[in-house]
Each structure stands twice: as C-alpha cells, then as structure tokens.
C-alpha cells in the first residue's frame, strides 16, 4: 500500500499569509490529487497532477516525481480558504488518502 | 469540468430500514465508480470499486451483503445500506473515473447518513 503523509496536520494562518501544505508518498504513482473538504463535508477536487506544476487562481500545486513529494500553496490566504486539504495518490487501482491538513485562516 | 452528483445529500433513517444512495456522472461516462466512507475527523476509506455491468469489488472488512452496490449504467451507481444500524451512520462519498482520461477521478459531494 502507498503510504501518504501530509504535513502539517493543523495549520492556523492570518489572512493574507502564504500557505504551504506538503504531501509525501512511498511508491510510484500515476497521478496525485489535491482535494478540499469544507466543514459541511462535500469534497471538491482542486488539482490532479502527474508532473510539474498547476495553477488555479490563488492555488498552486507542484509535484516532484523523483522525490515523491507534492506541495499545495495558497497565496494571499482568505478565511474562506479554511477547510481540510487532502492529498490522495493514484497508484493505478484506487486512491490512497492522506489524513488531511486542517487549515484555519483568521481575519 | 466533469460533474458527479449524489442523492440524497442527507438522510435520516430508523434502525432496520434500508437506504439507497445514488451516484451519477452528469457529463461523462464513468466506467468505474468508487464508494468511500468517512468517519468524523478521519480520512476517506475505500469501501468498494464498481465497474459498469459487473459485480463490485469490496475492500477487506466491508460486508457485501450489507452494502449492496449496483453499477447498472455508465452514469449511475447505487449504494444500498441494508438493515441499517446506528454504527452505519457516516459520510458516504462516491467518485467516478472516466474511461478515456483514465487517471482523472471526480468526486461527488457526499451523503450524510444518520441512523436512529
């Protein structure tokens, strides 16, 4: 099984701060997903990437296949970014999920 | 982008009854759908994988007779929780994989089940 480690587990930031969430995995993958889950429970897929870097608005996701590591960055954070961010890796069969990073952005 | 819907979003049922949750891919054909369960403050746990037209593959520890999965068409999979018990109360999430873009997987918004 592909072990997925996220850090930090919990993160509190002030509005406007630059935020980084990290994800490491143990074996080769075909793709990596970054998901956002709000307190109500619904999951939103933010990024799916297999190499390089993707950007969507204030969110940036990068992946280093050789180092088996991905980062999710949030620029100019806002209280509405408060959510749990989950990294999931696709080894070709199904997804293995990290435990999530709980982010709280305060005004 | 591709959209996956789930219905209902919330359901409350009494112990002993059965509940059906639907997962639909709205604008693409999903050859494979996945059902996950999430307990409070925990990550998603894969319950089963269903391919259109064939029997679902259940993960170890998941009772196939209790959690009936049907993937009758390329756009619909259903999860039926039979003879529900309070310990079945959880958040159930489906995701769908498009056959063409095989590594892309899209998530439904989830269904919160409460068994009283």
mmCIF file of C-alpha atoms in Angstrom:
data_model
loop_
_atom_site.group_PDB
_atom_site.id
_atom_site.type_symbol
_atom_site.label_atom_id
_atom_site.label_comp_id
_atom_site.label_asym_id
_atom_site.label_seq_id
_atom_site.Cartn_x
_atom_site.Cartn_y
_atom_site.Cartn_z
ATOM 1 C CA UNK A 1 0.000 0.000 0.000
ATOM 2 C CA UNK A 2 1.172 3.507 -0.778
ATOM 3 C CA UNK A 3 1.729 5.400 2.428
ATOM 4 C CA UNK A 4 0.716 9.032 2.169
ATOM 5 C CA UNK A 5 1.981 11.516 4.709
ATOM 6 C CA UNK A 6 0.763 15.072 4.962
ATOM 7 C CA UNK A 7 2.208 17.924 6.947
ATOM 8 C CA UNK A 8 1.297 19.846 8.886
ATOM 9 C CA UNK A 9 -1.776 18.200 10.401
ATOM 10 C CA UNK A 10 -3.162 21.515 11.562
ATOM 11 C CA UNK A 11 -2.357 24.999 10.396
ATOM 12 C CA UNK A 12 -3.562 28.400 11.514
ATOM 13 C CA UNK A 13 -2.706 31.427 9.442
ATOM 14 C CA UNK A 14 -3.627 35.069 9.301
ATOM 15 C CA UNK A 15 -5.477 36.403 6.315
ATOM 16 C CA UNK A 16 -3.060 37.283 3.546
ATOM 17 C CA UNK A 17 -0.365 34.806 4.507
ATOM 18 C CA UNK A 18 1.244 32.429 2.029
ATOM 19 C CA UNK A 19 0.455 28.830 2.959
ATOM 20 C CA UNK A 20 2.182 25.592 2.052
ATOM 21 C CA UNK A 21 0.888 22.090 2.679
ATOM 22 C CA UNK A 22 3.132 19.134 1.950
ATOM 23 C CA UNK A 23 2.462 15.579 0.839
ATOM 24 C CA UNK A 24 4.909 12.688 0.584
ATOM 25 C CA UNK A 25 4.229 9.198 -0.675
ATOM 26 C CA UNK A 26 6.156 5.964 -0.664
ATOM 27 C CA UNK A 27 5.809 4.279 -4.068
ATOM 28 C CA UNK A 28 5.412 5.278 -7.699
ATOM 29 C CA UNK A 29 2.117 6.795 -8.752
ATOM 30 C CA UNK A 30 0.230 7.649 -11.897
ATOM 31 C CA UNK A 31 -1.321 10.821 -10.523
ATOM 32 C CA UNK A 32 -1.765 12.846 -7.362
ATOM 33 C CA UNK A 33 -4.908 14.684 -6.310
ATOM 34 C CA UNK A 34 -5.387 17.635 -4.007
ATOM 35 C CA UNK A 35 -8.877 17.799 -2.539
ATOM 36 C CA UNK A 36 -10.643 20.359 -0.397
ATOM 37 C CA UNK A 37 -13.271 19.419 2.161
ATOM 38 C CA UNK A 38 -15.328 22.083 3.878
ATOM 39 C CA UNK A 39 -16.968 21.599 7.290
ATOM 40 C CA UNK A 40 -20.224 20.532 5.634
ATOM 41 C CA UNK A 41 -18.358 17.529 4.248
ATOM 42 C CA UNK A 42 -18.514 17.985 0.487
ATOM 43 C CA UNK A 43 -15.316 17.298 -1.380
ATOM 44 C CA UNK A 44 -14.018 19.500 -4.170
ATOM 45 C CA UNK A 45 -11.235 18.346 -6.418
ATOM 46 C CA UNK A 46 -8.648 21.115 -6.655
ATOM 47 C CA UNK A 47 -5.925 19.568 -8.766
ATOM 48 C CA UNK A 48 -4.935 16.359 -10.407
ATOM 49 C CA UNK A 49 -1.315 16.288 -11.495
ATOM 50 C CA UNK A 50 1.260 13.800 -12.644
ATOM 51 C CA UNK A 51 4.186 16.143 -13.218
ATOM 52 C CA UNK A 52 5.296 19.732 -12.892
ATOM 53 C CA UNK A 53 3.061 22.457 -11.648
ATOM 54 C CA UNK A 54 -0.533 23.634 -11.970
ATOM 55 C CA UNK A 55 -2.095 26.946 -11.021
ATOM 56 C CA UNK A 56 -5.705 27.879 -10.479
ATOM 57 C CA UNK A 57 -6.393 31.320 -9.117
ATOM 58 C CA UNK A 58 -4.576 31.649 -5.800
ATOM 59 C CA UNK A 59 -3.808 27.951 -5.615
ATOM 60 C CA UNK A 60 -0.641 26.341 -6.923
ATOM 61 C CA UNK A 61 0.202 22.645 -6.841
ATOM 62 C CA UNK A 62 3.593 21.173 -7.596
ATOM 63 C CA UNK A 63 4.863 17.643 -7.752
ATOM 64 C CA UNK A 64 8.360 16.152 -7.823
ATOM 65 C CA UNK A 65 8.075 12.601 -9.053
ATOM 66 C CA UNK A 66 11.688 11.699 -8.261
ATOM 67 C CA UNK A 67 11.373 12.884 -4.665
ATOM 68 C CA UNK A 68 7.809 11.528 -4.309
ATOM 69 C CA UNK A 69 6.640 14.832 -2.940
ATOM 70 C CA UNK A 70 3.944 17.359 -3.706
ATOM 71 C CA UNK A 71 3.078 20.758 -2.290
ATOM 72 C CA UNK A 72 -0.089 22.810 -2.315
ATOM 73 C CA UNK A 73 0.388 26.548 -1.981
ATOM 74 C CA UNK A 74 -2.243 29.162 -1.240
ATOM 75 C CA UNK A 75 -1.276 32.750 -1.927
ATOM 76 C CA UNK A 76 -2.981 35.684 -0.207
ATOM 77 C CA UNK A 77 -4.984 33.335 2.032
ATOM 78 C CA UNK A 78 -8.530 34.232 2.985
ATOM 79 C CA UNK A 79 -10.860 32.994 5.734
ATOM 80 C CA UNK A 80 -12.945 31.205 3.099
ATOM 81 C CA UNK A 81 -9.904 29.012 2.418
ATOM 82 C CA UNK A 82 -10.479 27.431 5.843
ATOM 83 C CA UNK A 83 -11.053 23.748 5.166
ATOM 84 C CA UNK A 84 -9.380 20.368 5.292
ATOM 85 C CA UNK A 85 -6.978 19.770 2.417
ATOM 86 C CA UNK A 86 -6.425 16.165 1.451
ATOM 87 C CA UNK A 87 -3.691 14.670 -0.684
ATOM 88 C CA UNK A 88 -4.543 11.437 -2.493
ATOM 89 C CA UNK A 89 -2.299 9.347 -4.693
ATOM 90 C CA UNK A 90 -3.407 7.142 -7.534
ATOM 91 C CA UNK A 91 -1.323 4.010 -7.906
ATOM 92 C CA UNK A 92 -3.432 2.770 -10.782
ATOM 93 C CA UNK A 93 -6.041 0.833 -8.816
ATOM 94 C CA UNK A 94 -7.626 3.248 -6.367
ATOM 95 C CA UNK A 95 -6.698 6.296 -4.362
ATOM 96 C CA UNK A 96 -4.769 6.259 -1.119
ATOM 97 C CA UNK A 97 -5.541 9.270 1.014
ATOM 98 C CA UNK A 98 -3.502 11.289 3.433
ATOM 99 C CA UNK A 99 -5.099 12.168 6.742
ATOM 100 C CA UNK A 100 -5.636 15.748 5.690
ATOM 101 C CA UNK A 101 -4.412 19.137 6.810
ATOM 102 C CA UNK A 102 -6.900 21.258 8.701
ATOM 103 C CA UNK A 103 -6.401 24.905 7.752
ATOM 104 C CA UNK A 104 -7.877 27.834 9.626
ATOM 105 C CA UNK A 105 -7.378 31.294 8.213
ATOM 106 C CA UNK A 106 -8.244 34.066 10.648
ATOM 107 C CA UNK A 107 -9.213 37.614 9.655
ATOM 108 C CA UNK B 1 -15.228 20.167 -15.742
ATOM 109 C CA UNK B 2 -16.745 16.790 -15.087
ATOM 110 C CA UNK B 3 -19.529 16.688 -12.500
ATOM 111 C CA UNK B 4 -20.587 13.894 -10.184
ATOM 112 C CA UNK B 5 -23.783 14.207 -8.196
ATOM 113 C CA UNK B 6 -25.057 12.265 -5.217
ATOM 114 C CA UNK B 7 -28.569 11.915 -3.941
ATOM 115 C CA UNK B 8 -29.683 12.405 -1.284
ATOM 116 C CA UNK B 9 -27.234 14.784 0.346
ATOM 117 C CA UNK B 10 -28.584 13.937 3.800
ATOM 118 C CA UNK B 11 -30.776 11.112 5.009
ATOM 119 C CA UNK B 12 -32.053 10.048 8.397
ATOM 120 C CA UNK B 13 -33.485 6.588 8.751
ATOM 121 C CA UNK B 14 -34.547 4.209 11.508
ATOM 122 C CA UNK B 15 -32.623 1.129 12.537
ATOM 123 C CA UNK B 16 -33.511 -1.878 10.458
ATOM 124 C CA UNK B 17 -34.520 0.004 7.344
ATOM 125 C CA UNK B 18 -32.590 0.199 4.080
ATOM 126 C CA UNK B 19 -31.289 3.312 2.426
ATOM 127 C CA UNK B 20 -30.246 3.792 -1.188
ATOM 128 C CA UNK B 21 -27.690 6.402 -2.231
ATOM 129 C CA UNK B 22 -27.275 7.329 -5.884
ATOM 130 C CA UNK B 23 -24.120 8.499 -7.597
ATOM 131 C CA UNK B 24 -24.374 9.933 -11.089
ATOM 132 C CA UNK B 25 -21.818 11.191 -13.562
ATOM 133 C CA UNK B 26 -23.588 14.063 -15.271
ATOM 134 C CA UNK B 27 -21.491 14.840 -18.305
ATOM 135 C CA UNK B 28 -19.251 11.857 -18.874
ATOM 136 C CA UNK B 29 -19.362 8.098 -18.908
ATOM 137 C CA UNK B 30 -17.913 6.517 -15.819
ATOM 138 C CA UNK B 31 -16.592 3.049 -16.443
ATOM 139 C CA UNK B 32 -15.500 2.790 -12.816
ATOM 140 C CA UNK B 33 -17.059 4.242 -9.702
ATOM 141 C CA UNK B 34 -15.694 4.138 -6.181
ATOM 142 C CA UNK B 35 -17.539 4.285 -2.883
ATOM 143 C CA UNK B 36 -15.854 5.718 0.180
ATOM 144 C CA UNK B 37 -16.836 6.105 3.776
ATOM 145 C CA UNK B 38 -15.586 8.783 6.093
ATOM 146 C CA UNK B 39 -15.835 8.788 9.875
ATOM 147 C CA UNK B 40 -15.608 12.080 11.771
ATOM 148 C CA UNK B 41 -12.139 13.617 11.641
ATOM 149 C CA UNK B 42 -10.789 10.720 9.635
ATOM 150 C CA UNK B 43 -9.786 10.347 6.044
ATOM 151 C CA UNK B 44 -11.751 8.589 3.352
ATOM 152 C CA UNK B 45 -11.797 4.827 3.410
ATOM 153 C CA UNK B 46 -12.415 2.919 0.203
ATOM 154 C CA UNK B 47 -15.355 0.553 0.547
ATOM 155 C CA UNK B 48 -15.706 -0.861 -2.944
ATOM 156 C CA UNK B 49 -14.970 -0.404 -6.602
ATOM 157 C CA UNK B 50 -17.666 -0.943 -9.180
ATOM 158 C CA UNK B 51 -17.297 -1.362 -12.898
ATOM 159 C CA UNK B 52 -20.283 -0.941 -15.165
ATOM 160 C CA UNK B 53 -22.038 -4.208 -15.817
ATOM 161 C CA UNK B 54 -20.051 -6.317 -13.372
ATOM 162 C CA UNK B 55 -20.056 -7.107 -9.678
ATOM 163 C CA UNK B 56 -18.427 -4.689 -7.298
ATOM 164 C CA UNK B 57 -15.098 -5.465 -5.702
ATOM 165 C CA UNK B 58 -15.248 -4.924 -1.969
ATOM 166 C CA UNK B 59 -12.351 -3.989 0.270
ATOM 167 C CA UNK B 60 -11.404 -6.268 3.106
ATOM 168 C CA UNK B 61 -13.725 -5.890 6.058
ATOM 169 C CA UNK B 62 -16.632 -4.424 4.095
ATOM 170 C CA UNK B 63 -19.732 -6.615 4.188
ATOM 171 C CA UNK B 64 -21.013 -7.067 0.664
ATOM 172 C CA UNK B 65 -24.429 -8.226 1.863
ATOM 173 C CA UNK B 66 -24.830 -5.109 3.935
ATOM 174 C CA UNK B 67 -23.552 -2.587 1.428
ATOM 175 C CA UNK B 68 -25.090 -3.504 -1.901
ATOM 176 C CA UNK B 69 -23.565 -1.785 -4.883
ATOM 177 C CA UNK B 70 -25.087 -1.708 -8.322
ATOM 178 C CA UNK B 71 -23.477 -0.084 -11.362
ATOM 179 C CA UNK B 72 -26.173 -0.653 -13.922
ATOM 180 C CA UNK B 73 -25.189 2.022 -16.410
ATOM 181 C CA UNK B 74 -22.213 4.149 -17.368
ATOM 182 C CA UNK B 75 -23.657 7.119 -15.495
ATOM 183 C CA UNK B 76 -25.216 5.614 -12.384
ATOM 184 C CA UNK B 77 -24.044 3.598 -9.418
ATOM 185 C CA UNK B 78 -26.077 2.974 -6.284
ATOM 186 C CA UNK B 79 -25.091 2.024 -2.763
ATOM 187 C CA UNK B 80 -27.790 0.452 -0.619
ATOM 188 C CA UNK B 81 -27.189 0.172 3.096
ATOM 189 C CA UNK B 82 -29.376 -2.728 4.184
ATOM 190 C CA UNK B 83 -30.788 -3.226 7.676
ATOM 191 C CA UNK B 84 -29.104 -0.049 8.805
ATOM 192 C CA UNK B 85 -27.707 0.268 12.319
ATOM 193 C CA UNK B 86 -26.584 3.394 14.180
ATOM 194 C CA UNK B 87 -22.953 2.396 13.604
ATOM 195 C CA UNK B 88 -23.581 2.754 9.862
ATOM 196 C CA UNK B 89 -24.052 6.477 10.405
ATOM 197 C CA UNK B 90 -21.321 8.090 8.386
ATOM 198 C CA UNK B 91 -20.486 10.265 5.413
ATOM 199 C CA UNK B 92 -20.548 8.313 2.152
ATOM 200 C CA UNK B 93 -18.762 9.668 -0.899
ATOM 201 C CA UNK B 94 -18.600 8.356 -4.425
ATOM 202 C CA UNK B 95 -16.138 9.141 -7.151
ATOM 203 C CA UNK B 96 -16.125 8.314 -10.819
ATOM 204 C CA UNK B 97 -13.327 7.609 -13.231
ATOM 205 C CA UNK B 98 -13.779 8.471 -16.879
ATOM 206 C CA UNK B 99 -12.793 5.685 -19.210
ATOM 207 C CA UNK B 100 -10.970 7.865 -21.701
ATOM 208 C CA UNK B 101 -8.974 10.054 -19.293
ATOM 209 C CA UNK B 102 -8.296 7.087 -17.122
ATOM 210 C CA UNK B 103 -6.349 8.821 -14.383
ATOM 211 C CA UNK B 104 -8.895 11.547 -13.827
ATOM 212 C CA UNK B 105 -11.245 10.890 -10.951
ATOM 213 C CA UNK B 106 -14.141 13.122 -9.970
ATOM 214 C CA UNK B 107 -15.802 13.243 -6.573
ATOM 215 C CA UNK B 108 -19.429 13.540 -5.593
ATOM 216 C CA UNK B 109 -20.444 15.948 -2.816
ATOM 217 C CA UNK B 110 -21.202 13.150 -0.369
ATOM 218 C CA UNK B 111 -24.226 11.820 1.519
ATOM 219 C CA UNK B 112 -24.528 12.095 5.274
ATOM 220 C CA UNK B 113 -26.403 9.116 6.684
ATOM 221 C CA UNK B 114 -27.783 9.165 10.200
ATOM 222 C CA UNK B 115 -29.370 6.005 11.558
ATOM 223 C CA UNK B 116 -31.521 6.478 14.653
#
